[in-house]
PDB file of C-alpha atoms in Angstrom:
ATOM      1  CA  MET A   1     104.897  36.452 119.651  1.00 45.00           C
ATOM      2  CA  PRO A   2     106.108  32.909 118.433  1.00 47.00           C
ATOM      3  CA  THR A   3     109.299  33.834 115.903  1.00 45.00           C
ATOM      4  CA  GLY A   4     107.819  32.454 113.011  1.00 47.00           C
ATOM      5  CA  SER A   5     105.498  35.434 112.438  1.00 45.00           C
ATOM      6  CA  ASN A   6     107.999  38.127 113.786  1.00 45.00           C
ATOM      7  CA  ASN A   7     109.814  36.495 110.920  1.00 44.00           C
ATOM      8  CA  LYS A   8     106.721  37.051 108.551  1.00 41.00           C
ATOM      9  CA  LYS A   9     106.149  40.538 109.865  1.00 41.00           C
ATOM     10  CA  LYS A  10     110.358  41.257 108.935  1.00 40.00           C
ATOM     11  CA  TYR A  11     109.899  39.799 105.162  1.00 41.00           C
ATOM     12  CA  THR A  12     106.748  41.353 104.783  1.00 40.00           C
ATOM     13  CA  TYR A  13     108.390  44.705 105.200  1.00 40.00           C
ATOM     14  CA  VAL A  14     111.587  44.267 103.371  1.00 40.00           C
ATOM     15  CA  TRP A  15     109.432  43.630 100.679  1.00 43.00           C
ATOM     16  CA  VAL A  16     106.918  46.749 101.141  1.00 37.00           C
ATOM     17  CA  SER A  17     110.483  48.795 101.540  1.00 42.00           C
ATOM     18  CA  ALA A  18     111.694  46.784  97.662  1.00 39.00           C
ATOM     19  CA  ILE A  19     108.127  48.514  95.960  1.00 35.00           C
ATOM     20  CA  ILE A  20     108.689  51.671  97.776  1.00 36.00           C
ATOM     21  CA  LEU A  21     112.268  52.083  96.770  1.00 38.00           C
ATOM     22  CA  VAL A  22     112.002  50.851  93.206  1.00 34.00           C
ATOM     23  CA  PHE A  23     109.101  52.803  92.577  1.00 35.00           C
ATOM     24  CA  GLY A  24     110.879  55.646  93.196  1.00 39.00           C
ATOM     25  CA  ILE A  25     113.465  55.596  91.813  1.00 34.00           C
ATOM     26  CA  PHE A  26     111.688  55.369  88.737  1.00 34.00           C
ATOM     27  CA  ALA A  27     110.144  58.042  89.778  1.00 37.00           C
ATOM     28  CA  VAL A  28     113.336  60.406  90.213  1.00 35.00           C
ATOM     29  CA  TYR A  29     114.487  58.721  86.742  1.00 36.00           C
ATOM     30  CA  GLU A  30     111.016  60.373  85.427  1.00 39.00           C
ATOM     31  CA  ILE A  31     111.646  63.749  87.099  1.00 35.00           C
ATOM     32  CA  THR A  32     114.852  63.700  85.556  1.00 35.00           C
ATOM     33  CA  LYS A  33     113.794  62.966  82.225  1.00 37.00           C
ATOM     34  CA  ARG A  34     111.392  65.266  81.571  1.00 37.00           C
ATOM     35  CA  VAL A  35     113.283  68.408  83.662  1.00 35.00           C
ATOM     36  CA  LYS A  36     115.834  67.778  81.109  1.00 36.00           C
ATOM     37  CA  SER A  37     113.794  67.895  78.045  1.00 37.00           C
ATOM     38  CA  GLY A  38     111.582  71.378  79.201  1.00 37.00           C
ATOM     39  CA  THR A  39     109.030  69.110  79.454  1.00 35.00           C
ATOM     40  CA  VAL A  40     108.513  69.532  84.079  1.00 35.00           C
ATOM     41  CA  VAL A  41     108.669  72.996  83.310  1.00 37.00           C
ATOM     42  CA  GLU A  42     106.126  73.425  80.342  1.00 36.00           C
ATOM     43  CA  ASN A  43     103.659  71.250  81.412  1.00 36.00           C
ATOM     44  CA  ASP A  44     103.867  70.637  85.277  1.00 34.00           C
ATOM     45  CA  ARG A  45     104.264  74.761  85.615  1.00 39.00           C
ATOM     46  CA  MET A  46     100.597  75.900  83.504  1.00 38.00           C
ATOM     47  CA  SER A  47      99.048  73.251  85.441  1.00 35.00           C
ATOM     48  CA  MET A  48      99.624  73.907  88.974  1.00 38.00           C
ATOM     49  CA  ALA A  49      99.084  78.206  87.943  1.00 41.00           C
ATOM     50  CA  ALA A  50      96.073  76.609  85.824  1.00 42.00           C
ATOM     51  CA  GLY A  51      94.443  75.288  88.990  1.00 43.00           C
ATOM     52  CA  GLN A  52      93.897  78.663  90.287  1.00 51.00           C
ATOM     53  CA  ASN A  53      91.716  80.331  89.695  1.00 72.00           C
ATOM     54  CA  LYS A  54      90.878  83.471  92.048  1.00 89.00           C
ATOM     55  CA  VAL A  55      92.208  86.342  90.620  1.00 95.00           C
ATOM     56  CA  GLY A  56      92.888  89.040  93.155  1.00 94.00           C
ATOM     57  CA  PHE A  57      94.260  92.277  93.538  1.00 94.00           C
ATOM     58  CA  VAL A  58      96.978  93.537  94.419  1.00 93.00           C
ATOM     59  CA  VAL A  59      98.422  94.610  97.569  1.00 92.00           C
ATOM     60  CA  ASN A  60     100.602  96.755  99.499  1.00 89.00           C
ATOM     61  CA  GLN A  61     100.706  98.658 102.569  1.00 89.00           C
ATOM     62  CA  GLY A  62      97.505  96.916 103.115  1.00 91.00           C
ATOM     63  CA  LYS A  63      95.853  99.072 100.229  1.00 94.00           C
ATOM     64  CA  LYS A  64      94.753  97.786  97.326  1.00 95.00           C
ATOM     65  CA  ARG A  65      96.783  99.313  94.473  1.00 96.00           C
ATOM     66  CA  LYS A  66      94.563 101.404  91.802  1.00 97.00           C
ATOM     67  CA  VAL A  67      96.076 102.554  88.771  1.00 97.00           C
ATOM     68  CA  PRO A  68      97.012 106.109  88.991  1.00 96.00           C
ATOM     69  CA  GLU A  69      95.327 109.163  87.825  1.00 97.00           C
ATOM     70  CA  PHE A  70      97.205 109.541  84.344  1.00 98.00           C
ATOM     71  CA  GLN A  71      96.851 111.598  80.065  1.00 98.00           C
ATOM     72  CA  PHE A  72      98.680 111.064  77.435  1.00 98.00           C
ATOM     73  CA  LEU A  73      98.240 111.417  73.415  1.00 98.00           C
ATOM     74  CA  ASN A  74      97.149 108.277  71.652  1.00 98.00           C
ATOM     75  CA  GLN A  75      98.437 107.743  68.586  1.00 98.00           C
ATOM     76  CA  ASP A  76      95.680 109.404  66.693  1.00 98.00           C
ATOM     77  CA  SER A  77      96.409 112.908  68.854  1.00 98.00           C
ATOM     78  CA  THR A  78      93.473 112.450  71.322  1.00 98.00           C
ATOM     79  CA  LEU A  79      94.065 112.737  74.593  1.00 98.00           C
ATOM     80  CA  VAL A  80      93.188 109.444  77.069  1.00 98.00           C
ATOM     81  CA  THR A  81      93.122 109.859  80.635  1.00 98.00           C
ATOM     82  CA  ASN A  82      92.812 107.092  83.610  1.00 98.00           C
ATOM     83  CA  GLU A  83      89.049 107.528  83.772  1.00 98.00           C
ATOM     84  CA  ASP A  84      88.567 106.346  79.808  1.00 98.00           C
ATOM     85  CA  TYR A  85      89.171 102.615  81.030  1.00 98.00           C
ATOM     86  CA  LEU A  86      87.066 102.601  83.524  1.00 98.00           C
ATOM     87  CA  GLY A  87      84.327 100.182  82.914  1.00 98.00           C
ATOM     88  CA  LYS A  88      87.425  97.754  80.934  1.00 98.00           C
ATOM     89  CA  VAL A  89      89.107  95.381  81.328  1.00 98.00           C
ATOM     90  CA  TYR A  90      92.364  96.179  79.921  1.00 98.00           C
ATOM     91  CA  VAL A  91      96.203  95.659  80.240  1.00 98.00           C
ATOM     92  CA  VAL A  92      98.911  97.326  80.397  1.00 98.00           C
ATOM     93  CA  GLU A  93     102.771  97.394  79.557  1.00 98.00           C
ATOM     94  CA  PHE A  94     105.620  99.940  79.217  1.00 98.00           C
ATOM     95  CA  PHE A  95     107.678  99.440  75.547  1.00 98.00           C
ATOM     96  CA  PHE A  96     109.663 101.832  73.456  1.00 98.00           C
ATOM     97  CA  THR A  97     108.678 101.390  68.927  1.00 98.00           C
ATOM     98  CA  THR A  98     112.294 101.043  67.673  1.00 98.00           C
ATOM     99  CA  CYS A  99     112.741  98.252  70.936  1.00 97.00           C
ATOM    100  CA  PRO A 100     114.980  95.289  69.113  1.00 95.00           C
ATOM    101  CA  THR A 101     114.913  92.408  71.512  1.00 96.00           C
ATOM    102  CA  ILE A 102     111.051  91.508  73.445  1.00 97.00           C
ATOM    103  CA  CYS A 103     108.711  94.250  72.577  1.00 97.00           C
ATOM    104  CA  PRO A 104     108.029  92.352  68.755  1.00 97.00           C
ATOM    105  CA  ILE A 105     107.026  89.333  70.730  1.00 98.00           C
ATOM    106  CA  MET A 106     104.529  91.493  73.360  1.00 98.00           C
ATOM    107  CA  THR A 107     102.623  93.525  70.510  1.00 98.00           C
ATOM    108  CA  GLN A 108     102.456  90.160  69.244  1.00 98.00           C
ATOM    109  CA  ASN A 109     101.112  88.772  72.936  1.00 98.00           C
ATOM    110  CA  LEU A 110      98.525  91.902  72.670  1.00 98.00           C
ATOM    111  CA  VAL A 111      97.523  91.288  69.864  1.00 98.00           C
ATOM    112  CA  GLU A 112      96.265  87.593  70.315  1.00 98.00           C
ATOM    113  CA  LEU A 113      94.930  89.055  72.533  1.00 98.00           C
ATOM    114  CA  GLN A 114      93.469  91.599  71.000  1.00 98.00           C
ATOM    115  CA  ASN A 115      92.103  88.982  68.717  1.00 98.00           C
ATOM    116  CA  THR A 116      90.838  86.589  71.844  1.00 98.00           C
ATOM    117  CA  PHE A 117      88.985  89.381  73.178  1.00 98.00           C
ATOM    118  CA  LYS A 118      87.717  91.154  69.671  1.00 95.00           C
ATOM    119  CA  ASP A 119      83.846  90.976  70.096  1.00 91.00           C
ATOM    120  CA  ASN A 120      83.969  92.925  73.473  1.00 97.00           C
ATOM    121  CA  GLU A 121      83.210  96.098  74.597  1.00 97.00           C
ATOM    122  CA  GLU A 122      84.820  95.691  77.481  1.00 98.00           C
ATOM    123  CA  PHE A 123      88.053  94.987  77.161  1.00 98.00           C
ATOM    124  CA  GLY A 124      91.343  97.056  75.798  1.00 98.00           C
ATOM    125  CA  VAL A 125      94.801  97.625  76.140  1.00 98.00           C
ATOM    126  CA  ALA A 126      97.291 100.951  77.280  1.00 98.00           C
ATOM    127  CA  SER A 127     100.576 100.311  75.237  1.00 98.00           C
ATOM    128  CA  PHE A 128     102.848 103.446  77.160  1.00 98.00           C
ATOM    129  CA  THR A 129     106.167 104.525  75.056  1.00 98.00           C
ATOM    130  CA  ILE A 130     108.937 105.256  76.608  1.00 98.00           C
ATOM    131  CA  ASN A 131     110.838 106.947  74.404  1.00 98.00           C
ATOM    132  CA  PRO A 132     108.891 109.591  74.360  1.00 98.00           C
ATOM    133  CA  ARG A 133     110.720 111.557  72.264  1.00 97.00           C
ATOM    134  CA  TYR A 134     110.568 109.061  68.596  1.00 98.00           C
ATOM    135  CA  ASP A 135     107.707 107.753  69.551  1.00 98.00           C
ATOM    136  CA  THR A 136     104.949 110.517  69.183  1.00 98.00           C
ATOM    137  CA  PRO A 137     100.969 109.896  68.018  1.00 98.00           C
ATOM    138  CA  SER A 138     102.587 109.294  64.137  1.00 98.00           C
ATOM    139  CA  VAL A 139     104.796 106.963  64.857  1.00 98.00           C
ATOM    140  CA  LEU A 140     102.947 104.761  66.784  1.00 98.00           C
ATOM    141  CA  LYS A 141      99.749 105.126  64.546  1.00 98.00           C
ATOM    142  CA  ARG A 142     102.305 103.275  61.496  1.00 98.00           C
ATOM    143  CA  TYR A 143     103.743 100.803  64.509  1.00 98.00           C
ATOM    144  CA  ALA A 144      99.749  99.980  65.507  1.00 98.00           C
ATOM    145  CA  GLU A 145      98.873  99.708  61.833  1.00 98.00           C
ATOM    146  CA  LYS A 146     102.166  97.621  61.150  1.00 98.00           C
ATOM    147  CA  TYR A 147     101.143  94.854  63.433  1.00 98.00           C
ATOM    148  CA  GLY A 148      97.129  95.120  62.936  1.00 98.00           C
ATOM    149  CA  VAL A 149      95.414  96.875  65.862  1.00 98.00           C
ATOM    150  CA  THR A 150      92.318  96.712  65.592  1.00 97.00           C
ATOM    151  CA  ASP A 151      90.748  97.351  68.955  1.00 97.00           C
ATOM    152  CA  LYS A 152      88.868 101.458  68.953  1.00 97.00           C
ATOM    153  CA  ASP A 153      90.153 100.811  73.160  1.00 98.00           C
ATOM    154  CA  TRP A 154      94.225 100.387  72.438  1.00 98.00           C
ATOM    155  CA  HIS A 155      95.319 103.483  73.105  1.00 98.00           C
ATOM    156  CA  PHE A 156      99.610 103.931  72.244  1.00 98.00           C
ATOM    157  CA  LEU A 157     100.043 106.935  75.007  1.00 98.00           C
ATOM    158  CA  THR A 158     102.891 109.177  74.468  1.00 98.00           C
ATOM    159  CA  GLY A 159     103.711 112.829  76.642  1.00 98.00           C
ATOM    160  CA  ASN A 160     106.022 114.084  78.885  1.00 98.00           C
ATOM    161  CA  GLN A 161     108.669 111.643  79.695  1.00 97.00           C
ATOM    162  CA  GLU A 162     109.325 112.170  83.316  1.00 97.00           C
ATOM    163  CA  LYS A 163     105.781 111.231  83.625  1.00 98.00           C
ATOM    164  CA  ILE A 164     105.759 108.031  81.938  1.00 98.00           C
ATOM    165  CA  TYR A 165     108.547 106.887  84.739  1.00 97.00           C
ATOM    166  CA  GLU A 166     107.169 107.809  87.032  1.00 97.00           C
ATOM    167  CA  LEU A 167     103.990 106.100  86.104  1.00 98.00           C
ATOM    168  CA  ALA A 168     105.372 103.078  85.466  1.00 97.00           C
ATOM    169  CA  GLN A 169     107.997 103.130  88.357  1.00 95.00           C
ATOM    170  CA  GLU A 170     105.701 104.591  90.797  1.00 95.00           C
ATOM    171  CA  GLY A 171     102.625 103.545  89.252  1.00 95.00           C
ATOM    172  CA  PHE A 172     103.310  99.994  88.971  1.00 95.00           C
ATOM    173  CA  TYR A 173     106.688  99.664  89.724  1.00 94.00           C
ATOM    174  CA  ILE A 174     107.549  97.708  86.294  1.00 95.00           C
ATOM    175  CA  LEU A 175     111.393  99.121  85.005  1.00 94.00           C
ATOM    176  CA  ALA A 176     112.089 101.650  82.949  1.00 93.00           C
ATOM    177  CA  ASN A 177     114.864 102.914  82.300  1.00 90.00           C
ATOM    178  CA  GLU A 178     116.892 105.093  79.620  1.00 92.00           C
ATOM    179  CA  ASP A 179     120.152 103.365  78.918  1.00 91.00           C
ATOM    180  CA  GLU A 180     122.910 103.664  76.856  1.00 91.00           C
ATOM    181  CA  GLU A 181     123.760 100.136  76.820  1.00 91.00           C
ATOM    182  CA  ALA A 182     120.930  98.152  77.208  1.00 90.00           C
ATOM    183  CA  PRO A 183     119.493  97.433  73.473  1.00 91.00           C
ATOM    184  CA  GLY A 184     117.847 100.027  71.859  1.00 94.00           C
ATOM    185  CA  GLY A 185     118.752 102.678  74.655  1.00 93.00           C
ATOM    186  CA  PHE A 186     116.486 101.942  76.604  1.00 95.00           C
ATOM    187  CA  GLU A 187     115.437  99.073  79.956  1.00 92.00           C
ATOM    188  CA  HIS A 188     112.105  97.734  80.888  1.00 92.00           C
ATOM    189  CA  SER A 189     110.505  95.281  81.682  1.00 92.00           C
ATOM    190  CA  GLY A 190     108.176  92.909  79.406  1.00 96.00           C
ATOM    191  CA  MET A 191     105.401  91.956  82.324  1.00 97.00           C
ATOM    192  CA  PHE A 192     101.881  92.778  81.211  1.00 98.00           C
ATOM    193  CA  ALA A 193     100.009  94.293  84.159  1.00 98.00           C
ATOM    194  CA  LEU A 194      96.106  93.573  83.888  1.00 98.00           C
ATOM    195  CA  ILE A 195      93.569  96.309  85.544  1.00 98.00           C
ATOM    196  CA  ASP A 196      90.140  95.263  86.102  1.00 98.00           C
ATOM    197  CA  LYS A 197      86.664  97.900  85.965  1.00 98.00           C
ATOM    198  CA  ASN A 198      86.623  99.689  88.537  1.00 98.00           C
ATOM    199  CA  GLY A 199      90.569 100.313  88.225  1.00 98.00           C
ATOM    200  CA  TYR A 200      92.543  98.741  90.269  1.00 98.00           C
ATOM    201  CA  ILE A 201      95.152  96.541  89.380  1.00 98.00           C
ATOM    202  CA  ARG A 202      94.268  92.512  89.796  1.00 97.00           C
ATOM    203  CA  SER A 203      96.650  89.103  89.804  1.00 96.00           C
ATOM    204  CA  ARG A 204      96.210  85.240  89.569  1.00 94.00           C
ATOM    205  CA  GLU A 205      97.244  84.035  92.610  1.00 89.00           C
ATOM    206  CA  ASP A 206      99.531  81.822  92.634  1.00 83.00           C
ATOM    207  CA  GLN A 207      99.523  78.146  95.037  1.00 81.00           C
ATOM    208  CA  TYR A 208      99.566  79.420  98.265  1.00 84.00           C
ATOM    209  CA  GLY A 209      97.294  82.463  97.792  1.00 84.00           C
ATOM    210  CA  ASN A 210     100.289  85.012  96.401  1.00 86.00           C
ATOM    211  CA  PRO A 211      99.686  87.695  93.696  1.00 87.00           C
ATOM    212  CA  LEU A 212     101.559  86.773  90.939  1.00 90.00           C
ATOM    213  CA  ILE A 213     101.126  90.222  89.952  1.00 94.00           C
ATOM    214  CA  TYR A 214     102.220  90.410  86.595  1.00 96.00           C
ATOM    215  CA  TYR A 215     101.752  88.179  83.734  1.00 97.00           C
ATOM    216  CA  ARG A 216     105.764  87.136  81.471  1.00 97.00           C
ATOM    217  CA  GLY A 217     104.494  89.319  77.929  1.00 97.00           C
ATOM    218  CA  THR A 218     108.088  88.314  76.340  1.00 97.00           C
ATOM    219  CA  ILE A 219     107.009  84.276  75.649  1.00 97.00           C
ATOM    220  CA  THR A 220     104.381  83.360  73.229  1.00 97.00           C
ATOM    221  CA  GLU A 221     101.258  80.670  73.325  1.00 97.00           C
ATOM    222  CA  LYS A 222     103.303  78.763  70.509  1.00 96.00           C
ATOM    223  CA  GLN A 223     106.132  78.545  72.330  1.00 95.00           C
ATOM    224  CA  GLY A 224     105.927  77.557  75.420  1.00 97.00           C
ATOM    225  CA  VAL A 225     108.674  77.865  77.036  1.00 96.00           C
ATOM    226  CA  ASN A 226     111.920  79.571  76.730  1.00 95.00           C
ATOM    227  CA  ALA A 227     115.585  79.142  76.942  1.00 93.00           C
ATOM    228  CA  ASP A 228     115.679  80.078  81.147  1.00 94.00           C
ATOM    229  CA  GLY A 229     113.013  77.867  81.132  1.00 95.00           C
ATOM    230  CA  GLU A 230     111.071  80.584  82.068  1.00 95.00           C
ATOM    231  CA  ALA A 231     106.882  79.361  80.570  1.00 95.00           C
ATOM    232  CA  GLN A 232     104.536  81.462  78.863  1.00 97.00           C
ATOM    233  CA  GLN A 233     101.496  83.173  80.809  1.00 97.00           C
ATOM    234  CA  ILE A 234      99.489  84.787  78.090  1.00 98.00           C
ATOM    235  CA  THR A 235      97.042  81.560  78.350  1.00 97.00           C
ATOM    236  CA  ILE A 236      96.665  82.346  82.042  1.00 96.00           C
ATOM    237  CA  LEU A 237      96.381  85.913  81.404  1.00 97.00           C
ATOM    238  CA  LYS A 238      92.784  85.155  78.430  1.00 98.00           C
ATOM    239  CA  GLU A 239      91.717  83.026  81.671  1.00 97.00           C
ATOM    240  CA  ASP A 240      91.896  85.481  83.759  1.00 97.00           C
ATOM    241  CA  ILE A 241      90.515  88.427  81.747  1.00 98.00           C
ATOM    242  CA  LYS A 242      87.958  86.458  81.267  1.00 98.00           C
ATOM    243  CA  LYS A 243      87.462  85.835  84.695  1.00 97.00           C
ATOM    244  CA  LEU A 244      87.422  89.747  85.538  1.00 98.00           C
ATOM    245  CA  LEU A 245      84.861  90.306  82.409  1.00 98.00           C
ATOM    246  CA  ALA A 246      81.969  88.303  83.934  1.00 97.00           C
ATOM    247  CA  GLU A 247      82.250  89.897  87.585  1.00 94.00           C
TER     248      GLU A 247
END
């Protein structure tokens, strides 16, 4: 091959490499800038999550996980069981009324869900207190009124503490413990579980097909992202509730 042709190809390769290098440097700069500003966490993660359409089943040892049987008193001193939720899509949380940290935000997020689905009789919420010695039905009723709870299918549930902890830890694998060193005297998770009309625990799947299992309940849509760079998941929870309601 003639020498001129070789030189021409060499210059072409050099030019292409230079373009790639320049664009690569620019891309790294933009990503670094967005990471520092927090927008890469908020926007990119939410975009990835929103791109997933399937709300799958949560599986344990090859079996679809279902809500265990339970029966507790609600804020009206009415006995409520897991069967009362059959035919409804509902969200489960574990909280306590004197919680000084995450519970008020969790309740605000659940009120947001209540207001979003206020016209749908197939939506509900189950809020289990992890401090039943203090959170009697009357205390729970005042708490519900304070936060503007109007959904007749939102039950604040209290009863035997051991059974509530068993439901949390063995039924949902959600943290719930009495801990004198924790704020308010109790340690618990700020996650929400999503249950379908047949009582199965459901979850959005990530880009790899793995279930998220729970939804972050301690960050509001307005806040978007917290100080640790974690994005709010109330938006995707709303989307997934709509999908399950349509099933």
